[in-house]
Tab-separated table of C-alpha atoms and ligand atoms in Angstrom:
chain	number	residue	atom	x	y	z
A	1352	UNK	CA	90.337	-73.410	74.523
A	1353	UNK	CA	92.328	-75.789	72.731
A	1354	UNK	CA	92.635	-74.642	69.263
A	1355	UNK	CA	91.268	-77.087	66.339
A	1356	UNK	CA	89.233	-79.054	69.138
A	1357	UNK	CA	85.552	-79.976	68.101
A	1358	UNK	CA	84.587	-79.062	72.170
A	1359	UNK	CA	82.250	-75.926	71.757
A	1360	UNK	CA	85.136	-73.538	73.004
A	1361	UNK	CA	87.672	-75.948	72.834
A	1362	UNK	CA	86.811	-76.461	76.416
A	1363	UNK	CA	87.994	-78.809	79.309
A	1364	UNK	CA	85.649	-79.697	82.248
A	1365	UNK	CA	88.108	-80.411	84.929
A	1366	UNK	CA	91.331	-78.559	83.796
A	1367	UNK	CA	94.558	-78.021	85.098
A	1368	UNK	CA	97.156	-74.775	83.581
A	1369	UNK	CA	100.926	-75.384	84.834
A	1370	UNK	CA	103.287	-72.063	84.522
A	1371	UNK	CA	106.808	-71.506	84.935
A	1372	UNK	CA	108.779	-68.090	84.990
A	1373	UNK	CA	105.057	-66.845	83.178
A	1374	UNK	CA	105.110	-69.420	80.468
A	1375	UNK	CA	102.164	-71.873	80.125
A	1376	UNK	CA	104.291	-75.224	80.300
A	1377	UNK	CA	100.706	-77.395	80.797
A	1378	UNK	CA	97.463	-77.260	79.851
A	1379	UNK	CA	94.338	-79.732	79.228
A	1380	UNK	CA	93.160	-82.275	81.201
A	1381	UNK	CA	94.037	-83.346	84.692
A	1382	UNK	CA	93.642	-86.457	83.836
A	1383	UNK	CA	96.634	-86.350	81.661
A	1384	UNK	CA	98.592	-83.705	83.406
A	1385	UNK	CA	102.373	-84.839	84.405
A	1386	UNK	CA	103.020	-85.207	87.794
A	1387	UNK	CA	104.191	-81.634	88.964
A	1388	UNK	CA	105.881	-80.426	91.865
A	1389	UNK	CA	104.422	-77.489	92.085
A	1390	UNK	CA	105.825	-74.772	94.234
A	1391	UNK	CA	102.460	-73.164	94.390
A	1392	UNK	CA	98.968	-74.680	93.549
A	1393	UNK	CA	96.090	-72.648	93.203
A	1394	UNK	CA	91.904	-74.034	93.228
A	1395	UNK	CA	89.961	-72.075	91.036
A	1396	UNK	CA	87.199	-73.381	92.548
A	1397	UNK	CA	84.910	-74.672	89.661
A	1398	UNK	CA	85.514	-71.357	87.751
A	1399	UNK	CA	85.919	-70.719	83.954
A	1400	UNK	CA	89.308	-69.455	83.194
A	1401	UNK	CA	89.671	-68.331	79.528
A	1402	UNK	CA	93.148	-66.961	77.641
A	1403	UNK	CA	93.362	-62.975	79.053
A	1404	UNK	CA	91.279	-60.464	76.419
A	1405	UNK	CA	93.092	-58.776	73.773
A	1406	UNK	CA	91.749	-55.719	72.526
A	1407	UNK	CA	93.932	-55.347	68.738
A	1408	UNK	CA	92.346	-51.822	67.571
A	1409	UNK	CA	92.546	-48.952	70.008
A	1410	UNK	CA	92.592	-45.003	69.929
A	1411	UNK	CA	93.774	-45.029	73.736
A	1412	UNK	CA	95.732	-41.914	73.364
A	1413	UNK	CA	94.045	-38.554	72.481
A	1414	UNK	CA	93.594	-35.109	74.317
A	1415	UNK	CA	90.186	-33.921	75.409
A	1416	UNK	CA	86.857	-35.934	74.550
A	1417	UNK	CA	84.046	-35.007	71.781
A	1418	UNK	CA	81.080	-35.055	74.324
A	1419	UNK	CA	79.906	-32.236	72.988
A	1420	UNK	CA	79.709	-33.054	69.862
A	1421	UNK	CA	77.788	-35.658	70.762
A	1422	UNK	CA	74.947	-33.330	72.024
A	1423	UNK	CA	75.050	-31.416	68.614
A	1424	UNK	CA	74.610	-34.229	66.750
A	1425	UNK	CA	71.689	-34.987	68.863
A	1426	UNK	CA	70.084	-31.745	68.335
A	1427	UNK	CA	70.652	-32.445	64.350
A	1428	UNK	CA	73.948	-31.271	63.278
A	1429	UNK	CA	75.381	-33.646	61.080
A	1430	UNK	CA	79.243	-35.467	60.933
A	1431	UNK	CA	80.419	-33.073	57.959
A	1432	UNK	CA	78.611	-29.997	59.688
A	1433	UNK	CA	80.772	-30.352	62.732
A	1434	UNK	CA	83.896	-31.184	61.073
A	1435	UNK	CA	83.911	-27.619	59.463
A	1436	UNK	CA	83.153	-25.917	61.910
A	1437	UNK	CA	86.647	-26.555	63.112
A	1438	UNK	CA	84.790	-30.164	65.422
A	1439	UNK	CA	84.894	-33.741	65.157
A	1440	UNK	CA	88.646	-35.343	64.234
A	1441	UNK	CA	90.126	-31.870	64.178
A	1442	UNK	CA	89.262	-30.718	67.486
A	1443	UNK	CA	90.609	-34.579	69.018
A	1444	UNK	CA	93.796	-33.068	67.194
A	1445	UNK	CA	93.848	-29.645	68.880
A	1446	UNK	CA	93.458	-31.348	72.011
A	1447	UNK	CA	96.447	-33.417	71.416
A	1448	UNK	CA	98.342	-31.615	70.556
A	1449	UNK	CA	98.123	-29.436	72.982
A	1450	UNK	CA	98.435	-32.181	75.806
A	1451	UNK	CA	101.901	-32.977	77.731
A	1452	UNK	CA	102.638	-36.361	77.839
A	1453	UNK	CA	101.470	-36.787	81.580
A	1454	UNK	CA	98.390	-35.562	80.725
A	1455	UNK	CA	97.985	-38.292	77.609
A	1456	UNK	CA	99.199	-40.885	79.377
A	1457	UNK	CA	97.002	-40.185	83.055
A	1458	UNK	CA	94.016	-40.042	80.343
A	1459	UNK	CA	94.699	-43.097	78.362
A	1460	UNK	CA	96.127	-44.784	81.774
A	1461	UNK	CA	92.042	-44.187	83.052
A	1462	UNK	CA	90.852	-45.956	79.852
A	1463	UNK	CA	93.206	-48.673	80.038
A	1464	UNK	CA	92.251	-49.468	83.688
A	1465	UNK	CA	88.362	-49.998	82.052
A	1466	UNK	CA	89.510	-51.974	79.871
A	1467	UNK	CA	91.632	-54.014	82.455
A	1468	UNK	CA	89.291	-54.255	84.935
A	1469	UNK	CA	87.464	-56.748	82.264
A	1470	UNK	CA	90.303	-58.846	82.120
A	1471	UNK	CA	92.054	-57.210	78.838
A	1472	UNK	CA	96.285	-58.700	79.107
A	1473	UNK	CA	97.335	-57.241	75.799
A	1474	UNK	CA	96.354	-53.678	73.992
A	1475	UNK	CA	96.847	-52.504	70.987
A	1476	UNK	CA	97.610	-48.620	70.436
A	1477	UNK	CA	96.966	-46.427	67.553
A	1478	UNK	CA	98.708	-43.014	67.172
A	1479	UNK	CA	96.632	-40.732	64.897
A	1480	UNK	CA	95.322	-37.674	66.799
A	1481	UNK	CA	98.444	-35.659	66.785
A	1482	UNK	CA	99.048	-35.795	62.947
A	1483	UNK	CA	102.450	-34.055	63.029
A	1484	UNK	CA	105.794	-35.477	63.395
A	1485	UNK	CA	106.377	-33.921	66.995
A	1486	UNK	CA	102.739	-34.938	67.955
A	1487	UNK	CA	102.683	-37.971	66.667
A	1488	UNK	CA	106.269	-39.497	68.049
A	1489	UNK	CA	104.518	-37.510	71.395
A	1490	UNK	CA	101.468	-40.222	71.068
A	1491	UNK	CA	103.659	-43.236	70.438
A	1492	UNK	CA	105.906	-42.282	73.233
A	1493	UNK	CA	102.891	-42.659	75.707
A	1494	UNK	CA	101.653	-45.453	74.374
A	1495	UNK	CA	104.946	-47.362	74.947
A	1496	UNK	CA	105.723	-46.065	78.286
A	1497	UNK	CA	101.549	-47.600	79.002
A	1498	UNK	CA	103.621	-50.812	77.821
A	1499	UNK	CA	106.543	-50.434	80.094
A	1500	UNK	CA	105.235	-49.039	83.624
A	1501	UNK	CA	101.575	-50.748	83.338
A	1502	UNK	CA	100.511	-54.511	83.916
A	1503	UNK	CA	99.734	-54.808	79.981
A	1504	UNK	CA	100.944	-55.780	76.943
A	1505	UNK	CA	100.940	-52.973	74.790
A	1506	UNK	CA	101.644	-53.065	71.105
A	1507	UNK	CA	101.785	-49.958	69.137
A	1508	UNK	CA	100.966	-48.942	65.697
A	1509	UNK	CA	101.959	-45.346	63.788
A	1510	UNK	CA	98.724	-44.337	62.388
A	1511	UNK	CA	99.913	-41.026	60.964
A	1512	UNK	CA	97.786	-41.179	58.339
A	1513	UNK	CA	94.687	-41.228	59.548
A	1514	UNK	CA	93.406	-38.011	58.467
A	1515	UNK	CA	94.116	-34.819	56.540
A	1516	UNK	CA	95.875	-32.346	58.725
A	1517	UNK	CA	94.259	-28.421	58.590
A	1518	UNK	CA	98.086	-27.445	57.551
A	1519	UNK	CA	97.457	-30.254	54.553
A	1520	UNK	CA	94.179	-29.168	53.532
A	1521	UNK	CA	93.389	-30.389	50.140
A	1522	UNK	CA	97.041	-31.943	49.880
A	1523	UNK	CA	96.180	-35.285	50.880
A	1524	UNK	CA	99.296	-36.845	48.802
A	1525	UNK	CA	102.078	-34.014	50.204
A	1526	UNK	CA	100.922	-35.099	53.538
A	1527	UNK	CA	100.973	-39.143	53.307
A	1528	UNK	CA	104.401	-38.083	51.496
A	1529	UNK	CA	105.270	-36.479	54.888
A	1530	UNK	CA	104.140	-39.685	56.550
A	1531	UNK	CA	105.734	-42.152	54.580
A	1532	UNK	CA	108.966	-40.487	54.605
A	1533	UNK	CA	110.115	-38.171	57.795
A	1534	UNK	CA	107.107	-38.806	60.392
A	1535	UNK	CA	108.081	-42.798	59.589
A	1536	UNK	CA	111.784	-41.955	59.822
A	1537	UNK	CA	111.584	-40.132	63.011
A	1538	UNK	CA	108.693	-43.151	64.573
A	1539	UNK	CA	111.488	-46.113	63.066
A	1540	UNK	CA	114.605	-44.379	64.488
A	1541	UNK	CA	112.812	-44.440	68.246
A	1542	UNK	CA	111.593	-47.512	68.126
A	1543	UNK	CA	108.220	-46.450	68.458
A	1544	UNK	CA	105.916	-48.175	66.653
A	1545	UNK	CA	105.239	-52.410	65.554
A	1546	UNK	CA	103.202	-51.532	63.140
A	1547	UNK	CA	101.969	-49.232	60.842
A	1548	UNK	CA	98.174	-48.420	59.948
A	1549	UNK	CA	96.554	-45.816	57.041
A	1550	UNK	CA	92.800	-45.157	56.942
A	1551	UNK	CA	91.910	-45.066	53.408
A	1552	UNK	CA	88.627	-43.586	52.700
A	1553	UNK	CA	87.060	-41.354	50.380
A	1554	UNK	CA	87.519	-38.800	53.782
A	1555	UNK	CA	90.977	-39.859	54.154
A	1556	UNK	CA	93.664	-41.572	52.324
A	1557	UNK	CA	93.563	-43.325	48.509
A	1558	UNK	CA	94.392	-46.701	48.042
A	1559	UNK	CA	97.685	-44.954	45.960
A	1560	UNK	CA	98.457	-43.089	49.153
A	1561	UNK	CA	98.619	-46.259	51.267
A	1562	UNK	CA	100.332	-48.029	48.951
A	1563	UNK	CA	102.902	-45.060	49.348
A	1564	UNK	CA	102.546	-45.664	53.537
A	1565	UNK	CA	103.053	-49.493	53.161
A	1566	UNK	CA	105.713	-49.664	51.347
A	1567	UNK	CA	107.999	-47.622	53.306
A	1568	UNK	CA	106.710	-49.330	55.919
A	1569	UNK	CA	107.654	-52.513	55.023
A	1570	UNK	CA	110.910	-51.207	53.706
A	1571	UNK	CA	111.518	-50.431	57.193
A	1572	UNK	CA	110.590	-53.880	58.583
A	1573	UNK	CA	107.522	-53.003	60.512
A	1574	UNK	CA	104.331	-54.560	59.765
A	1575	UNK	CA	100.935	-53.486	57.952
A	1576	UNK	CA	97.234	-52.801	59.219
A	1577	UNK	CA	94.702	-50.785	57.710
A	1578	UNK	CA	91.019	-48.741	58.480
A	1579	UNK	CA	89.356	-49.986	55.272
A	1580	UNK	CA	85.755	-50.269	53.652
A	1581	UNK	CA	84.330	-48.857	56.638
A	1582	UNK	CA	82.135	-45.819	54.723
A	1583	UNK	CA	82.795	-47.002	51.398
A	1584	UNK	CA	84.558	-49.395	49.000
A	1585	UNK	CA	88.114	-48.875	47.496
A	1586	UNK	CA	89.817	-51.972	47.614
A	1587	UNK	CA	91.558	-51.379	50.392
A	1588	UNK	CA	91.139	-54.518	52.252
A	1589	UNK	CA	92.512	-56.283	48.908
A	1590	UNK	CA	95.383	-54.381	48.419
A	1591	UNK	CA	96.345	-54.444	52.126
A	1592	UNK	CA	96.390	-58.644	52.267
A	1593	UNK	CA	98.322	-58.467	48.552
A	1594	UNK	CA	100.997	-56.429	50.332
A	1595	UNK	CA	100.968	-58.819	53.461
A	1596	UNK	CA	99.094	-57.023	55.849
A	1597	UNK	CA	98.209	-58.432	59.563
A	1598	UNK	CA	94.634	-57.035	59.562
A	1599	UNK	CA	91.938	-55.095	57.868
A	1600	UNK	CA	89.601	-53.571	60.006
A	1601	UNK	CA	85.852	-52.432	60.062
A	1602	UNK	CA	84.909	-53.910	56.690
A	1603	UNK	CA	81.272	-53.185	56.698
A	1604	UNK	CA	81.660	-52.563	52.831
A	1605	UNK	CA	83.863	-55.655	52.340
A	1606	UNK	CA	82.995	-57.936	48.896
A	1607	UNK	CA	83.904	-61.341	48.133
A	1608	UNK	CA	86.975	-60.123	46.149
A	1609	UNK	CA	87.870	-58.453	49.231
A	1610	UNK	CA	87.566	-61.418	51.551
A	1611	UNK	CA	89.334	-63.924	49.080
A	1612	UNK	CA	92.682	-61.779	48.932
A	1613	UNK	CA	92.355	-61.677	52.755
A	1614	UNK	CA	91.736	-65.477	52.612
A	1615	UNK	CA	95.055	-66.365	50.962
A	1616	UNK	CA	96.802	-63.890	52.671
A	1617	UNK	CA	96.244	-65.270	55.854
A	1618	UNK	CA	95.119	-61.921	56.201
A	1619	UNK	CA	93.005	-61.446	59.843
A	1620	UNK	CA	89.407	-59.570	59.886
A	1621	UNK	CA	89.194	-57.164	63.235
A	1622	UNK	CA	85.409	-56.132	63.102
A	1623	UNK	CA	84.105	-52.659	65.179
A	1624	UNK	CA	80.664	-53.196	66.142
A	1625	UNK	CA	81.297	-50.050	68.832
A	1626	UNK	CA	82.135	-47.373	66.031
A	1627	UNK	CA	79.057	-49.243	64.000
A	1628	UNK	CA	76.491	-49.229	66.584
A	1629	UNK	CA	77.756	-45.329	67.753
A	1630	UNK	CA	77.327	-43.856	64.017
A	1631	UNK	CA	74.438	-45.899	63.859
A	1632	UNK	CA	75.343	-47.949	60.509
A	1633	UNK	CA	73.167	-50.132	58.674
A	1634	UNK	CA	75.845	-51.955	56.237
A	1635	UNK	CA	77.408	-54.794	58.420
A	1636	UNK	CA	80.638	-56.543	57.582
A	1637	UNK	CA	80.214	-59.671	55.459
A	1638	UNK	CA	80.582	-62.416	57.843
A	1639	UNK	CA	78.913	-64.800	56.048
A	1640	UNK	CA	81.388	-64.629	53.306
A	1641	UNK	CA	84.325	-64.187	56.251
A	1642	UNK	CA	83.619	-67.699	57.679
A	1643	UNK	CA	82.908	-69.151	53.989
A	1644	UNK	CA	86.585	-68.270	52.847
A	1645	UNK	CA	88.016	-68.926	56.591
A	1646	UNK	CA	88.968	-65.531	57.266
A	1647	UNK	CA	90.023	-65.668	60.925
A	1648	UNK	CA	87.261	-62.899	62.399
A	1649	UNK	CA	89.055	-60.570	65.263
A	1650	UNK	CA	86.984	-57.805	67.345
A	1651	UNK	CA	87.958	-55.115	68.778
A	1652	UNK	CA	86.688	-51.844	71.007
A	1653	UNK	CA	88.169	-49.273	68.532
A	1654	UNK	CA	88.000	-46.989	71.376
A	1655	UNK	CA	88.026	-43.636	70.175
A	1656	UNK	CA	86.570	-40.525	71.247
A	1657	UNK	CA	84.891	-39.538	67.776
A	1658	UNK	CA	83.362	-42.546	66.680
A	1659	UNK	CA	83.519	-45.498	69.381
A	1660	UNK	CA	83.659	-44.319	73.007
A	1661	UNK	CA	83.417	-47.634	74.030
A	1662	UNK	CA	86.189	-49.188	76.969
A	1663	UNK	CA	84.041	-52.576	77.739
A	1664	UNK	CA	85.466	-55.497	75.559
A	1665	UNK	CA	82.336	-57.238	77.364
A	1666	UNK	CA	80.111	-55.161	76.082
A	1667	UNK	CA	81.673	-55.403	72.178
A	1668	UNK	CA	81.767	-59.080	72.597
A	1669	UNK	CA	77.577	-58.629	72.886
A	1670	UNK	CA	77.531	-56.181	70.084
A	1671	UNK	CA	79.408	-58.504	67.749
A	1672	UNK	CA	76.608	-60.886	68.701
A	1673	UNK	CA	73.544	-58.621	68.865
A	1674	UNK	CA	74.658	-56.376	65.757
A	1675	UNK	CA	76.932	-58.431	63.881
A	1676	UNK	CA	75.371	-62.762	64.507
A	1677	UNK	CA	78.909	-64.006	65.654
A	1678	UNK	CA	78.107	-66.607	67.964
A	1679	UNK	CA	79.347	-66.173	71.654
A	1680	UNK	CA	81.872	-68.442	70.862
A	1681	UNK	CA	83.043	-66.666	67.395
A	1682	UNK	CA	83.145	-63.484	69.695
A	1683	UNK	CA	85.319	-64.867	72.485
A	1684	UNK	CA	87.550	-66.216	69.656
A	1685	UNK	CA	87.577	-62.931	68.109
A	1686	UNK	CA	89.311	-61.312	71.382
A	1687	UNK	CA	91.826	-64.219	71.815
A	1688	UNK	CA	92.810	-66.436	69.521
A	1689	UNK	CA	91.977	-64.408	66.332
A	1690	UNK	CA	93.057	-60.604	68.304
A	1691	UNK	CA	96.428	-62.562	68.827
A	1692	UNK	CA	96.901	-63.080	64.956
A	1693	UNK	CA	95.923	-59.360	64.040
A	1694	UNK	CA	98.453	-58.643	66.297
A	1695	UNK	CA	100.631	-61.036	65.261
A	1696	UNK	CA	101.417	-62.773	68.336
A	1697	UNK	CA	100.174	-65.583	67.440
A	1698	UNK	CA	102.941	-67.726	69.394
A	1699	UNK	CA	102.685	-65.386	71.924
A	1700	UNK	CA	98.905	-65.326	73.412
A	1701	UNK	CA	95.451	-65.756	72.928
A	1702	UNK	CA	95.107	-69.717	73.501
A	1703	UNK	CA	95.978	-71.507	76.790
A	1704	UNK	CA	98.704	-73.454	75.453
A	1705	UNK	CA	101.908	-74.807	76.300
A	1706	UNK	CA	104.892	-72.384	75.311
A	1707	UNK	CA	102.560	-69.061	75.581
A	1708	UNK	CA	102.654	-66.856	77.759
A	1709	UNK	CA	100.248	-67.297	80.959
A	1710	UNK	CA	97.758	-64.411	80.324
A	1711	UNK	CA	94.762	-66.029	81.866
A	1712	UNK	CA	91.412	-64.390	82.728
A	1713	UNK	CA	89.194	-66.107	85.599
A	1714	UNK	CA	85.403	-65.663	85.366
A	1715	UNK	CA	82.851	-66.481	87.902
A	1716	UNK	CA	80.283	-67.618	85.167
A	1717	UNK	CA	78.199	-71.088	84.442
A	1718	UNK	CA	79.235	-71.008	81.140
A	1719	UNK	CA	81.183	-69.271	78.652
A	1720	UNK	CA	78.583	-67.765	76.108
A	1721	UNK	CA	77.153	-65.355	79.602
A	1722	UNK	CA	80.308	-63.242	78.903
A	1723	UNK	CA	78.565	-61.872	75.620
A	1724	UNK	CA	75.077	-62.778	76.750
A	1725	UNK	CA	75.119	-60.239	80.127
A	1726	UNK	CA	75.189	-56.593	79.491
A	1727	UNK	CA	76.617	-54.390	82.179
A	1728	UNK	CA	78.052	-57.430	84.200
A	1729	UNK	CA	81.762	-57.522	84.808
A	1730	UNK	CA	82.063	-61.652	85.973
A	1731	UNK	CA	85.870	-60.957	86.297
A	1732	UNK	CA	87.543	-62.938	89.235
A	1733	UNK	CA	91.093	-62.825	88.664
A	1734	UNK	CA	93.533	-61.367	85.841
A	1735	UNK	CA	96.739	-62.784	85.516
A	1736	UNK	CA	99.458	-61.587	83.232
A	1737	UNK	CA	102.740	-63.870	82.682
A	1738	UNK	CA	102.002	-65.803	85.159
A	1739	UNK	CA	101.532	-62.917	87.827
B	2182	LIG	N1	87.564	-44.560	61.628
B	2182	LIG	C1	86.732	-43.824	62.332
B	2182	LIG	O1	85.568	-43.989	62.376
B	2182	LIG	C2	87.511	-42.889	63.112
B	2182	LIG	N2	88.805	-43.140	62.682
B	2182	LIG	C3	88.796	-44.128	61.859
B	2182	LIG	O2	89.791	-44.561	61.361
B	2182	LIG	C4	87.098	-41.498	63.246
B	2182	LIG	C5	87.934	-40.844	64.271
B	2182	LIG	C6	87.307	-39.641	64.881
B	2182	LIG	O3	86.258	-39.138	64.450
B	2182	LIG	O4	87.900	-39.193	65.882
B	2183	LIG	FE1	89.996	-47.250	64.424
């Protein structure tokens, strides 16, 4: 997976990967490797070892689950019809809210082993379900103690505006006032969050509110993400990469000015084929127009229980194929290399280089495109995190 190389994949036949104290320090060839003395030397035995997954958009933490709600919409009721009868994001908020930490973190600790178990190193982890400045430092908290007492790297982004609380109803501006000023304070002065998120949408937040949200958040040093063009347009995307943002994610309703901001911004695209394929859109993401302007394309679960209950990054590296026409090898870079700069950790992961950490995941596959071509079919051999 050398970056830049014209190998599909960047890939080496018969490859050698040298750590020390967790760090990558070699690898490429064997042919060229320096003559080690290694103090232990394991044969992966003809296996494909790729950088670990990175999964840069998550909703791991939330109370309760919206199966229901999922049968209702089945029998006909629609998204709004739910939502006021007291369902859909606001009942994922009730839940939370009423949830210890234990409980959050023994629930989101189950959905983090799933995603794990398919050899995901780092996570990223929204806040967003608690929606008050209690619940919401309450989220944050769990998230980073997932960071601390799990085998994962866990980054963690204050999403506190990611929908209307009922206490806010029809104050959407008093509320992303609350969030850009005292919820942010009380997230900043814990040391709670890397980054900050807003979902603006017609249902959610104006582009003026996230303006409001990014610049306090930048004011406080942390960095930028956003939820944008996922049901509509609103220049979101555009005024997100003018203000420096790491990411804009979804995109389905993305246009070229759009992708040309995110372009010179070095801006990174994180597309959501599980919340697409689950609310069964038909507007995709431009990706034609992403690869024309050399937008660096991430993907990511979006696990959520409301619009993505999806924990296999092996099955949303198929659905970025099937539903979106990344190649196998767009998708694979989409949950290393390309997660890694949404996340920006960039220097940090999501290549097998020298000077990264050793995050590795070992598949027993022929060839690299099965990992989005199988469906239900976990190849994983080994995980290994920082060398471990
Ligand atoms: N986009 C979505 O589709 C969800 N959040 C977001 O930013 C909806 C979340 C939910 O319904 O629970
Ligand atoms: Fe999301």
């Amino acid at each position: 997976m050398a970056p830049g190389s014209e190998v599909p994949y960047g890939a080496v036949e018969d490859g050698v990967i040298a750590a020390r104290d967790g760090r990558i320090i070699y690898a490429g060839p064997r042919s060229e490797a320096p003559a080690f003395k290694a103090a232990q030397t394991v044969d992966c035995e003809e296996r494909w070892i790729t950088p670990g997954l990175i999964d840069c958009h998550t909703h791991l933490v939330y109370g309760g689950d919206r199966a229901h709600e999922f049968e209702l919409r089945l029998q006909g009721a629609t998204y709004e019809e739910i939502a006021r009868a007291g369902g859909g994001i606001l009942s994922s908020v009730k839940a939370t809210r009423a949830a210890s930490e234990d409980e959050l973190f023994a629930s989101a600790d189950r959905r983090l082993r799933e995603l794990t178990r398919e050899g995901v190193t780092t996570v990223e982890i929204k806040s967003g379900y608690g929606l008050d400045t209690e619940s919401e430092t309450k989220v944050l908290r769990v998230a980073r103690r997932i960071g601390r007492e799990r085998d994962v790297t866990a980054r963690t982004t204050f999403l506190g505006a990611h929908a209307v609380p009922p206490e806010y109803k029809g104050r959407s501006g008093d509320y992303a006032a609350l969030v850009a000023g005292p919820m942010l304070d009380a997230v900043a002065a814990e040391g709670l969050a890397d980054a900050v998120d807003v979902f603006c949408e017609g249902i959610a937040f104006s582009p003026e509110e996230t303006r409001l949200v990014f610049e306090a958040a930048k004011a406080k040093g942390l960095a930028i993400k956003i939820h944008a063009e996922q049901l509509s347009n609103l220049g979101g995307a555009k005024l997100a990469a003018e203000m420096g943002a790491l990411s804009a994610d979804h995109l389905e309703h993305l246009d070229e000015a759009g992708v040309a901001a995110m372009a010179k911004a070095g801006t990174a695209a994180v597309v959501l084929p599980g919340a697409f394929y689950f609310l069964r859109e038909t507007v995709k993401p431009p990706i034609d127009l992403l690869r024309k302007h050399g937008v660096p394309i991430a993907l990511a679960t979006d696990a959520n229980p409301g619009t993505s209950p999806l924990t296999s990054p092996l099955m949303t590296l198929n659905m970025a194929c099937t539903l979106f026409r990344l190649t196998p090898e767009e998708a694979l870079a989409g949950m290393t290399r390309n997660a890694a700069k949404a996340l920006g950790l960039q220097d940090e992961t999501g290549t097998l280089e020298a000077g990264k950490a050793c995050d590795l995941a070992i598949w027993e596959i022929e060839r690299p495109a099965e990992l989005a071509y199988r469906i239900g079919f976990n190849p994983l051999h080994t995980r290994i995190r920082n060398g471990q």
